[in-house]
């Protein structure tokens, strides 16, 4: 017995020593490698015009794809004078140089070093002039290189535009006066004339305000704010008739107990200068409280989020006990059982209101929340501070709730703008419980082992219409042939296990992946003979589990499904039938209901009215909360695995595509110019080609135009009837654009710019060479003469012929 006791004591001591040694080593590693994020340090650059500081620029520590960097534009006069302002912040600036290139970045127009001059408030001001002439009405890239003490180079990007009659000063003065006067209702009385207030629209909600909101909402209701960080106008677009400006700033407000709340504000203005005054065409404001956990209040059902648009998805664990939510670019978790709020990621350091760290050029995607409160998440966009400061990229992080540490696991660098990066990242990323990370970037699916950093390409050249994922993103499927209308096999993959399941079409049929209900794939089968006139008519829609079990099969006699919209609740089916001529015609829609019910536990976001703040958001749990002051936790960060990188390909802009910009942001890329113009028209934006030339601008059209016939090539006057024929007669120096599907009003923009438009009529093609308020001026190629057509009659005539328009523009000069 004594020997057994001694043996037990020896083993126990050995075990205890092992635990202590392991714990010591583990904790020592975490202690050494955990810290707060290092604050932002890079300088901020601005342009100055008319005594105003505008167009703030963030610095990049790596060179970016220049033509994707389209954050702002600085108008210049024919004297080509410019003023650069540098705010050094925590850095020492040694030198500044600039480079002007053509819009596509292919040719350098001018480059040289600037002389540094001390300005006011620690700023560095530099007046300079572009010595080499540039074309009117053509944007150029302006790229600054700032060299800091120690030799580090930081890169900044903007655009310059030489145009006449822009009224820049009036626009900037209007924007500044507008947002400052909104802080004082008495001073703001005159602003009511610029609004188009509609009774009952968004009453009391300060999170989103626009030109249709009430005067009281536009002037902040009863919030009584003060400007805590001033705004610097950001000119996004400007032409002879309109100007678009955005600005970001911070306001403060005292709560009922005298404690200070802070709010991040983003505003968009679109204006026209007409009859010696600025007219407001559009105004939108978004306000979001900078969430202060120490001021959080609880009710029996939820936690207050304050003034916020609440546009992001709330992610919870399976038991709906822990919720992860985002606010003002920060990520928080709330644990219902322990009444604990944890800020698990933020670029904001020491509670500062540094606009570099409060920027809106990054987003957060929560991938998973576990029962214990651990969170896997992705931060992507501009890295405002710490080890990746000045880079665009994506960080994969894991939050350990027990240790209250967010660990960096992987970094994916990117050299395109945030807008392009956001598009290329798509909406798919997943981390398995074993630490395998999957992410779809552009058209490539990557697989990364976060345990050792090894990576591989799982699938490439993916057609976005041929890849689907479940709502959990645990299960994916792709059409192996990557052809939406000619795929014969579909591969399903369970990412947790890596197992695959193959679905094969019967002979003479094709498959289309439509989406997922829960983890079951929804797909359609179309027989070869049913695919008519580019209509993929599916006689059968199936729901199939990963094991191969057909859960549901939908088929209706003499009825085919052409489209399906899959949600968590149902599959909405667009259907057709055949007429007597064998052509498809629309039929009544149908649906397949998801019979698998979710659990009783849930979480919702609601809004309630308060006297001071108006409508505030609440995060509501179905289970009751303890009404008490919540425990507040601030997370530490660890980068001990931070050397792991994935070098992925981000495509930037396609060489033959058209980009749409609106509301001050990149909105999408289109292969078809007519589709791009229609999108820009709806969004009140602009269209650019791959060389960054303006192809179309909403609102920038002259009141009348008459193109001299003698200025046009003789072969154009013969009115070629196809884009290919136009290309043949014009040669390589021109870009021909097929505008089929555009409206006459849209096509007249090109005529306004001095470019004729070939237009089909029921009797053949004519050339549109001019217009005024009531008529279009048409050129008849047979009679070789011009004549007037009424605007309404011409619109109807061109619509009857299918709105088939063709035009062209001279390609960008490389000089």
Short mmCIF file of C-alpha atoms in Angstrom, two decimals, residues 16-334:
data_model
loop_
_atom_site.label_atom_id
_atom_site.label_comp_id
_atom_site.label_asym_id
_atom_site.label_seq_id
_atom_site.Cartn_x
_atom_site.Cartn_y
_atom_site.Cartn_z
CA UNK A 16 1.61 18.69 -11.98
CA UNK A 17 5.12 19.67 -13.06
CA UNK A 18 4.25 18.90 -16.69
CA UNK A 19 1.12 21.02 -16.52
CA UNK A 20 3.01 23.91 -14.95
CA UNK A 21 5.83 23.71 -17.51
CA UNK A 22 3.39 23.51 -20.42
CA UNK A 23 1.30 26.33 -19.01
CA UNK A 24 4.39 28.43 -18.42
CA UNK A 25 5.68 27.93 -21.95
CA UNK A 26 2.26 28.52 -23.52
CA UNK A 27 1.48 31.59 -21.46
CA UNK A 28 4.96 32.98 -21.96
CA UNK A 29 4.53 32.75 -25.72
CA UNK A 30 1.14 34.46 -25.56
CA UNK A 31 2.46 37.13 -23.17
CA UNK A 32 5.38 37.94 -25.45
CA UNK A 33 3.26 38.03 -28.58
CA UNK A 34 0.14 39.87 -27.45
CA UNK A 35 -0.32 43.62 -27.47
CA UNK A 36 -2.53 46.47 -28.55
CA UNK A 37 -2.37 47.46 -32.20
CA UNK A 38 0.25 50.06 -33.03
CA UNK A 39 -1.42 53.41 -33.88
CA UNK A 40 -1.48 54.91 -37.38
CA UNK A 41 1.70 56.76 -38.32
CA UNK A 42 1.63 57.60 -42.04
CA UNK A 43 1.16 61.21 -43.23
CA UNK A 44 -2.10 62.37 -44.80
CA UNK A 45 -2.02 64.36 -48.05
CA UNK A 46 -4.56 66.89 -49.31
CA UNK A 47 -5.02 69.16 -52.27
CA UNK A 48 -5.90 72.82 -51.75
CA UNK A 49 -7.97 75.11 -53.93
CA UNK A 50 -9.44 78.56 -53.32
CA UNK A 51 -8.18 78.54 -49.74
CA UNK A 52 -9.92 75.23 -48.95
CA UNK A 53 -8.25 71.94 -48.08
CA UNK A 54 -9.86 69.08 -50.00
CA UNK A 55 -9.38 65.55 -51.30
CA UNK A 56 -7.71 63.71 -48.39
CA UNK A 57 -5.40 60.90 -49.55
CA UNK A 58 -4.33 57.82 -47.60
CA UNK A 59 -0.80 56.52 -47.97
CA UNK A 60 0.20 53.14 -49.35
CA UNK A 61 3.50 51.46 -48.53
CA UNK A 62 3.38 49.39 -51.74
CA UNK A 63 2.70 50.57 -55.29
CA UNK A 64 -0.89 50.06 -56.35
CA UNK A 65 -2.54 49.39 -59.71
CA UNK A 66 -2.89 53.06 -60.54
CA UNK A 67 -5.98 53.08 -62.71
CA UNK A 68 -8.00 51.37 -59.97
CA UNK A 69 -7.12 54.18 -57.54
CA UNK A 70 -9.93 56.59 -58.29
CA UNK A 71 -10.83 58.14 -54.96
CA UNK A 72 -10.98 61.83 -55.91
CA UNK A 73 -10.25 64.35 -58.65
CA UNK A 74 -8.71 67.83 -58.44
CA UNK A 75 -9.95 70.32 -61.08
CA UNK A 76 -7.30 72.67 -62.50
CA UNK A 77 -7.44 75.72 -64.73
CA UNK A 78 -5.53 76.25 -67.95
CA UNK A 79 -2.64 77.68 -65.87
CA UNK A 80 -2.25 74.15 -64.42
CA UNK A 81 -1.47 75.47 -60.90
CA UNK A 82 -1.75 73.05 -57.98
CA UNK A 83 -1.22 73.12 -54.21
CA UNK A 84 -0.33 70.04 -52.19
CA UNK A 85 -0.71 69.99 -48.40
CA UNK A 86 1.05 67.36 -46.28
CA UNK A 87 0.01 66.60 -42.70
CA UNK A 88 3.07 64.72 -41.38
CA UNK A 89 1.29 63.27 -38.33
CA UNK A 90 3.84 61.13 -36.42
CA UNK A 91 6.29 60.90 -39.34
CA UNK A 92 9.18 63.05 -40.53
CA UNK A 93 8.90 63.92 -44.23
CA UNK A 94 12.23 64.07 -46.08
CA UNK A 95 11.04 64.68 -49.64
CA UNK A 96 7.99 64.69 -51.95
CA UNK A 97 7.90 64.03 -55.68
CA UNK A 98 5.03 63.67 -58.16
CA UNK A 99 4.30 61.86 -61.41
CA UNK A 100 1.53 62.61 -63.91
CA UNK A 101 0.56 59.81 -66.26
CA UNK A 102 -2.08 59.16 -68.88
CA UNK A 103 -5.34 57.76 -67.45
CA UNK A 104 -4.32 54.17 -68.11
CA UNK A 105 -0.96 54.73 -66.39
CA UNK A 106 0.89 53.67 -69.55
CA UNK A 107 2.77 56.88 -70.34
CA UNK A 108 4.44 59.47 -68.09
CA UNK A 109 3.47 63.06 -68.88
CA UNK A 110 5.61 64.74 -66.23
CA UNK A 111 7.55 63.97 -63.04
CA UNK A 112 9.77 65.91 -60.65
CA UNK A 113 10.61 66.65 -57.03
CA UNK A 114 8.84 69.37 -55.01
CA UNK A 115 10.23 71.93 -52.58
CA UNK A 116 8.97 71.62 -49.00
CA UNK A 117 7.53 74.73 -47.35
CA UNK A 118 6.31 75.03 -43.77
CA UNK A 119 2.63 75.87 -43.58
CA UNK A 120 0.22 76.51 -40.70
CA UNK A 121 -0.51 74.09 -37.82
CA UNK A 122 2.48 71.90 -38.64
CA UNK A 123 1.34 71.36 -42.24
CA UNK A 124 3.71 71.33 -45.21
CA UNK A 125 2.43 73.25 -48.24
CA UNK A 126 3.79 73.00 -51.78
CA UNK A 127 2.67 75.15 -54.71
CA UNK A 128 3.62 73.78 -58.10
CA UNK A 129 2.63 73.92 -61.75
CA UNK A 130 2.36 71.25 -64.40
CA UNK A 131 4.88 72.36 -66.98
CA UNK A 132 3.73 70.07 -69.78
CA UNK A 133 0.34 70.74 -71.40
CA UNK A 134 -2.47 68.22 -70.91
CA UNK A 135 -5.68 67.69 -72.86
CA UNK A 136 -8.88 69.44 -71.86
CA UNK A 137 -11.75 67.30 -70.53
CA UNK A 138 -9.41 64.37 -69.94
CA UNK A 139 -8.46 62.95 -66.56
CA UNK A 140 -4.82 62.23 -65.71
CA UNK A 141 -3.40 60.23 -62.82
CA UNK A 142 -1.42 62.23 -60.25
CA UNK A 143 0.81 60.05 -58.10
CA UNK A 144 2.83 61.42 -55.14
CA UNK A 145 5.79 59.65 -53.55
CA UNK A 146 6.63 60.75 -49.99
CA UNK A 147 9.99 59.68 -48.57
CA UNK A 148 10.09 59.47 -44.78
CA UNK A 149 13.05 59.53 -42.39
CA UNK A 150 14.86 56.22 -42.75
CA UNK A 151 14.09 56.03 -46.47
CA UNK A 152 10.58 54.51 -46.36
CA UNK A 153 8.52 55.48 -49.41
CA UNK A 154 4.78 56.06 -49.20
CA UNK A 155 2.54 56.41 -52.27
CA UNK A 156 -0.57 58.57 -52.73
CA UNK A 157 -3.02 58.69 -55.63
CA UNK A 158 -5.46 61.23 -57.04
CA UNK A 159 -6.56 62.56 -60.45
CA UNK A 160 -6.38 65.93 -62.16
CA UNK A 161 -8.84 67.28 -64.68
CA UNK A 162 -8.55 70.39 -66.81
CA UNK A 163 -12.02 71.64 -67.69
CA UNK A 164 -13.57 75.05 -68.22
CA UNK A 165 -16.53 76.52 -66.34
CA UNK A 166 -16.57 74.06 -63.45
CA UNK A 167 -17.66 76.37 -60.58
CA UNK A 168 -15.56 74.33 -58.16
CA UNK A 169 -15.41 77.02 -55.49
CA UNK A 170 -19.17 77.43 -55.37
CA UNK A 171 -19.72 73.70 -54.94
CA UNK A 172 -17.17 73.38 -52.14
CA UNK A 173 -18.54 76.42 -50.32
CA UNK A 174 -22.05 74.99 -50.55
CA UNK A 175 -21.05 71.62 -49.07
CA UNK A 176 -19.11 73.19 -46.21
CA UNK A 177 -21.91 75.63 -45.34
CA UNK A 178 -24.52 72.89 -45.55
CA UNK A 179 -22.97 70.49 -43.05
CA UNK A 180 -21.88 73.24 -40.65
CA UNK A 181 -25.29 74.94 -40.62
CA UNK A 182 -27.02 71.63 -39.93
CA UNK A 183 -25.52 71.82 -36.44
CA UNK A 184 -27.65 74.91 -35.69
CA UNK A 185 -31.35 74.86 -36.58
CA UNK A 186 -31.66 78.63 -36.64
CA UNK A 187 -28.73 79.03 -39.01
CA UNK A 188 -30.03 76.14 -41.12
CA UNK A 189 -33.43 77.64 -41.94
CA UNK A 190 -32.30 78.59 -45.45
CA UNK A 191 -31.34 74.94 -46.17
CA UNK A 192 -35.00 73.92 -46.31
CA UNK A 193 -35.20 75.42 -49.81
CA UNK A 194 -32.74 72.79 -51.05
CA UNK A 195 -34.68 69.83 -49.65
CA UNK A 196 -37.47 67.81 -51.25
CA UNK A 197 -38.98 66.68 -47.96
CA UNK A 198 -41.68 64.01 -48.12
CA UNK A 199 -43.94 63.67 -45.11
CA UNK A 200 -43.57 60.43 -43.15
CA UNK A 201 -40.35 59.20 -44.83
CA UNK A 202 -38.09 57.71 -42.15
CA UNK A 203 -39.49 59.85 -39.34
CA UNK A 204 -37.07 60.17 -36.44
CA UNK A 205 -34.37 57.92 -37.90
CA UNK A 206 -31.03 59.75 -38.01
CA UNK A 207 -29.06 56.71 -39.21
CA UNK A 208 -30.01 57.37 -42.84
CA UNK A 209 -31.07 60.78 -44.07
CA UNK A 210 -31.53 62.03 -47.63
CA UNK A 211 -32.88 64.93 -49.67
CA UNK A 212 -36.45 63.68 -49.05
CA UNK A 213 -36.09 63.71 -45.26
CA UNK A 214 -37.69 66.35 -43.07
CA UNK A 215 -35.84 69.54 -42.15
CA UNK A 216 -35.78 68.35 -38.53
CA UNK A 217 -34.02 65.09 -39.41
CA UNK A 218 -31.51 66.80 -41.70
CA UNK A 219 -30.66 69.17 -38.84
CA UNK A 220 -30.14 66.26 -36.41
CA UNK A 221 -33.46 66.30 -34.56
CA UNK A 222 -32.85 66.67 -30.80
CA UNK A 223 -29.35 65.18 -30.85
CA UNK A 224 -27.71 68.64 -30.50
CA UNK A 225 -24.37 67.53 -31.97
CA UNK A 226 -21.03 69.29 -32.18
CA UNK A 227 -18.35 68.74 -34.82
CA UNK A 228 -15.59 66.68 -33.17
CA UNK A 229 -13.49 66.05 -36.32
CA UNK A 230 -14.00 68.39 -39.26
CA UNK A 231 -14.84 67.30 -42.79
CA UNK A 232 -12.61 67.61 -45.83
CA UNK A 233 -14.61 67.60 -49.08
CA UNK A 234 -13.75 64.81 -51.48
CA UNK A 235 -14.54 65.68 -55.14
CA UNK A 236 -15.59 62.47 -56.85
CA UNK A 237 -16.86 63.74 -60.21
CA UNK A 238 -17.08 67.19 -61.74
CA UNK A 239 -18.04 68.46 -65.18
CA UNK A 240 -19.55 71.53 -66.79
CA UNK A 241 -23.02 70.88 -65.35
CA UNK A 242 -22.76 68.74 -62.19
CA UNK A 243 -20.45 67.93 -59.29
CA UNK A 244 -20.43 65.02 -56.81
CA UNK A 245 -18.75 65.37 -53.41
CA UNK A 246 -18.43 63.06 -50.40
CA UNK A 247 -17.11 63.85 -46.95
CA UNK A 248 -16.49 62.05 -43.66
CA UNK A 249 -16.43 63.61 -40.21
CA UNK A 250 -17.16 62.89 -36.54
CA UNK A 251 -19.79 64.52 -34.32
CA UNK A 252 -20.25 64.33 -30.57
CA UNK A 253 -23.36 64.47 -28.40
CA UNK A 254 -23.99 64.39 -24.64
CA UNK A 255 -26.28 61.69 -23.30
CA UNK A 256 -28.75 62.22 -20.47
CA UNK A 257 -26.02 61.67 -17.88
CA UNK A 258 -23.57 64.10 -19.48
CA UNK A 259 -21.37 61.42 -21.03
CA UNK A 260 -20.03 61.99 -24.55
CA UNK A 261 -21.12 59.83 -27.48
CA UNK A 262 -19.32 59.96 -30.82
CA UNK A 263 -20.72 59.31 -34.27
CA UNK A 264 -19.06 58.69 -37.63
CA UNK A 265 -20.82 60.51 -40.48
CA UNK A 266 -20.56 59.97 -44.24
CA UNK A 267 -22.27 62.37 -46.65
CA UNK A 268 -22.82 62.45 -50.40
CA UNK A 269 -23.81 65.57 -52.38
CA UNK A 270 -24.68 65.83 -56.06
CA UNK A 271 -25.14 69.41 -57.28
CA UNK A 272 -25.76 71.50 -60.36
CA UNK A 273 -24.75 75.14 -60.80
CA UNK A 274 -27.59 76.92 -62.59
CA UNK A 275 -28.72 80.55 -62.78
CA UNK A 276 -25.87 81.75 -60.55
CA UNK A 277 -26.65 79.39 -57.68
CA UNK A 278 -26.00 75.83 -56.58
CA UNK A 279 -28.93 73.44 -56.82
CA UNK A 280 -28.92 70.27 -54.76
CA UNK A 281 -29.82 67.26 -56.91
CA UNK A 282 -29.16 64.58 -54.34
CA UNK A 283 -28.09 64.40 -50.71
CA UNK A 284 -27.53 61.30 -48.58
CA UNK A 285 -26.14 61.00 -45.08
CA UNK A 286 -25.31 57.88 -43.10
CA UNK A 287 -24.60 58.14 -39.37
CA UNK A 288 -23.30 55.39 -37.13
CA UNK A 289 -22.46 55.55 -33.45
CA UNK A 290 -18.86 54.75 -32.60
CA UNK A 291 -19.83 52.01 -30.19
CA UNK A 292 -18.68 52.54 -26.63
CA UNK A 293 -19.23 49.34 -24.66
CA UNK A 294 -18.98 51.22 -21.37
CA UNK A 295 -22.10 53.21 -22.30
CA UNK A 296 -24.09 50.16 -23.46
CA UNK A 297 -27.53 49.65 -21.94
CA UNK A 298 -29.43 46.38 -21.56
CA UNK A 299 -33.10 45.55 -21.42
CA UNK A 300 -34.72 42.25 -20.51
CA UNK A 301 -34.60 41.24 -24.18
CA UNK A 302 -31.57 42.90 -25.75
CA UNK A 303 -28.67 45.30 -25.93
CA UNK A 304 -28.81 48.84 -27.35
CA UNK A 305 -26.74 49.58 -30.46
CA UNK A 306 -27.63 53.28 -30.63
CA UNK A 307 -27.96 55.14 -33.93
CA UNK A 308 -26.82 52.76 -36.65
CA UNK A 309 -28.03 51.58 -40.09
CA UNK A 310 -27.52 47.94 -38.92
CA UNK A 311 -26.82 46.79 -42.43
CA UNK A 312 -24.46 43.95 -41.55
CA UNK A 313 -25.43 40.38 -40.75
CA UNK A 314 -25.58 39.35 -37.10
CA UNK A 315 -23.85 35.98 -36.60
CA UNK A 316 -24.52 33.77 -33.55
CA UNK A 317 -23.48 30.42 -32.15
CA UNK A 318 -25.83 27.46 -32.53
CA UNK A 319 -27.46 28.13 -29.17
CA UNK A 320 -27.97 31.82 -29.97
CA UNK A 321 -26.21 32.73 -26.75
CA UNK A 322 -23.27 34.66 -28.25
CA UNK A 323 -23.78 37.24 -31.02
CA UNK A 324 -21.11 38.90 -33.13
CA UNK A 325 -22.04 42.32 -34.53
CA UNK A 326 -20.25 45.12 -36.36
CA UNK A 327 -20.43 48.83 -35.88
CA UNK A 328 -18.33 51.67 -37.34
CA UNK A 329 -15.76 49.23 -38.69
CA UNK A 330 -15.31 47.46 -35.34
CA UNK A 331 -16.31 43.92 -34.32
CA UNK A 332 -17.96 43.08 -31.00
CA UNK A 333 -19.42 40.02 -29.33
CA UNK A 334 -22.18 39.98 -26.72
#
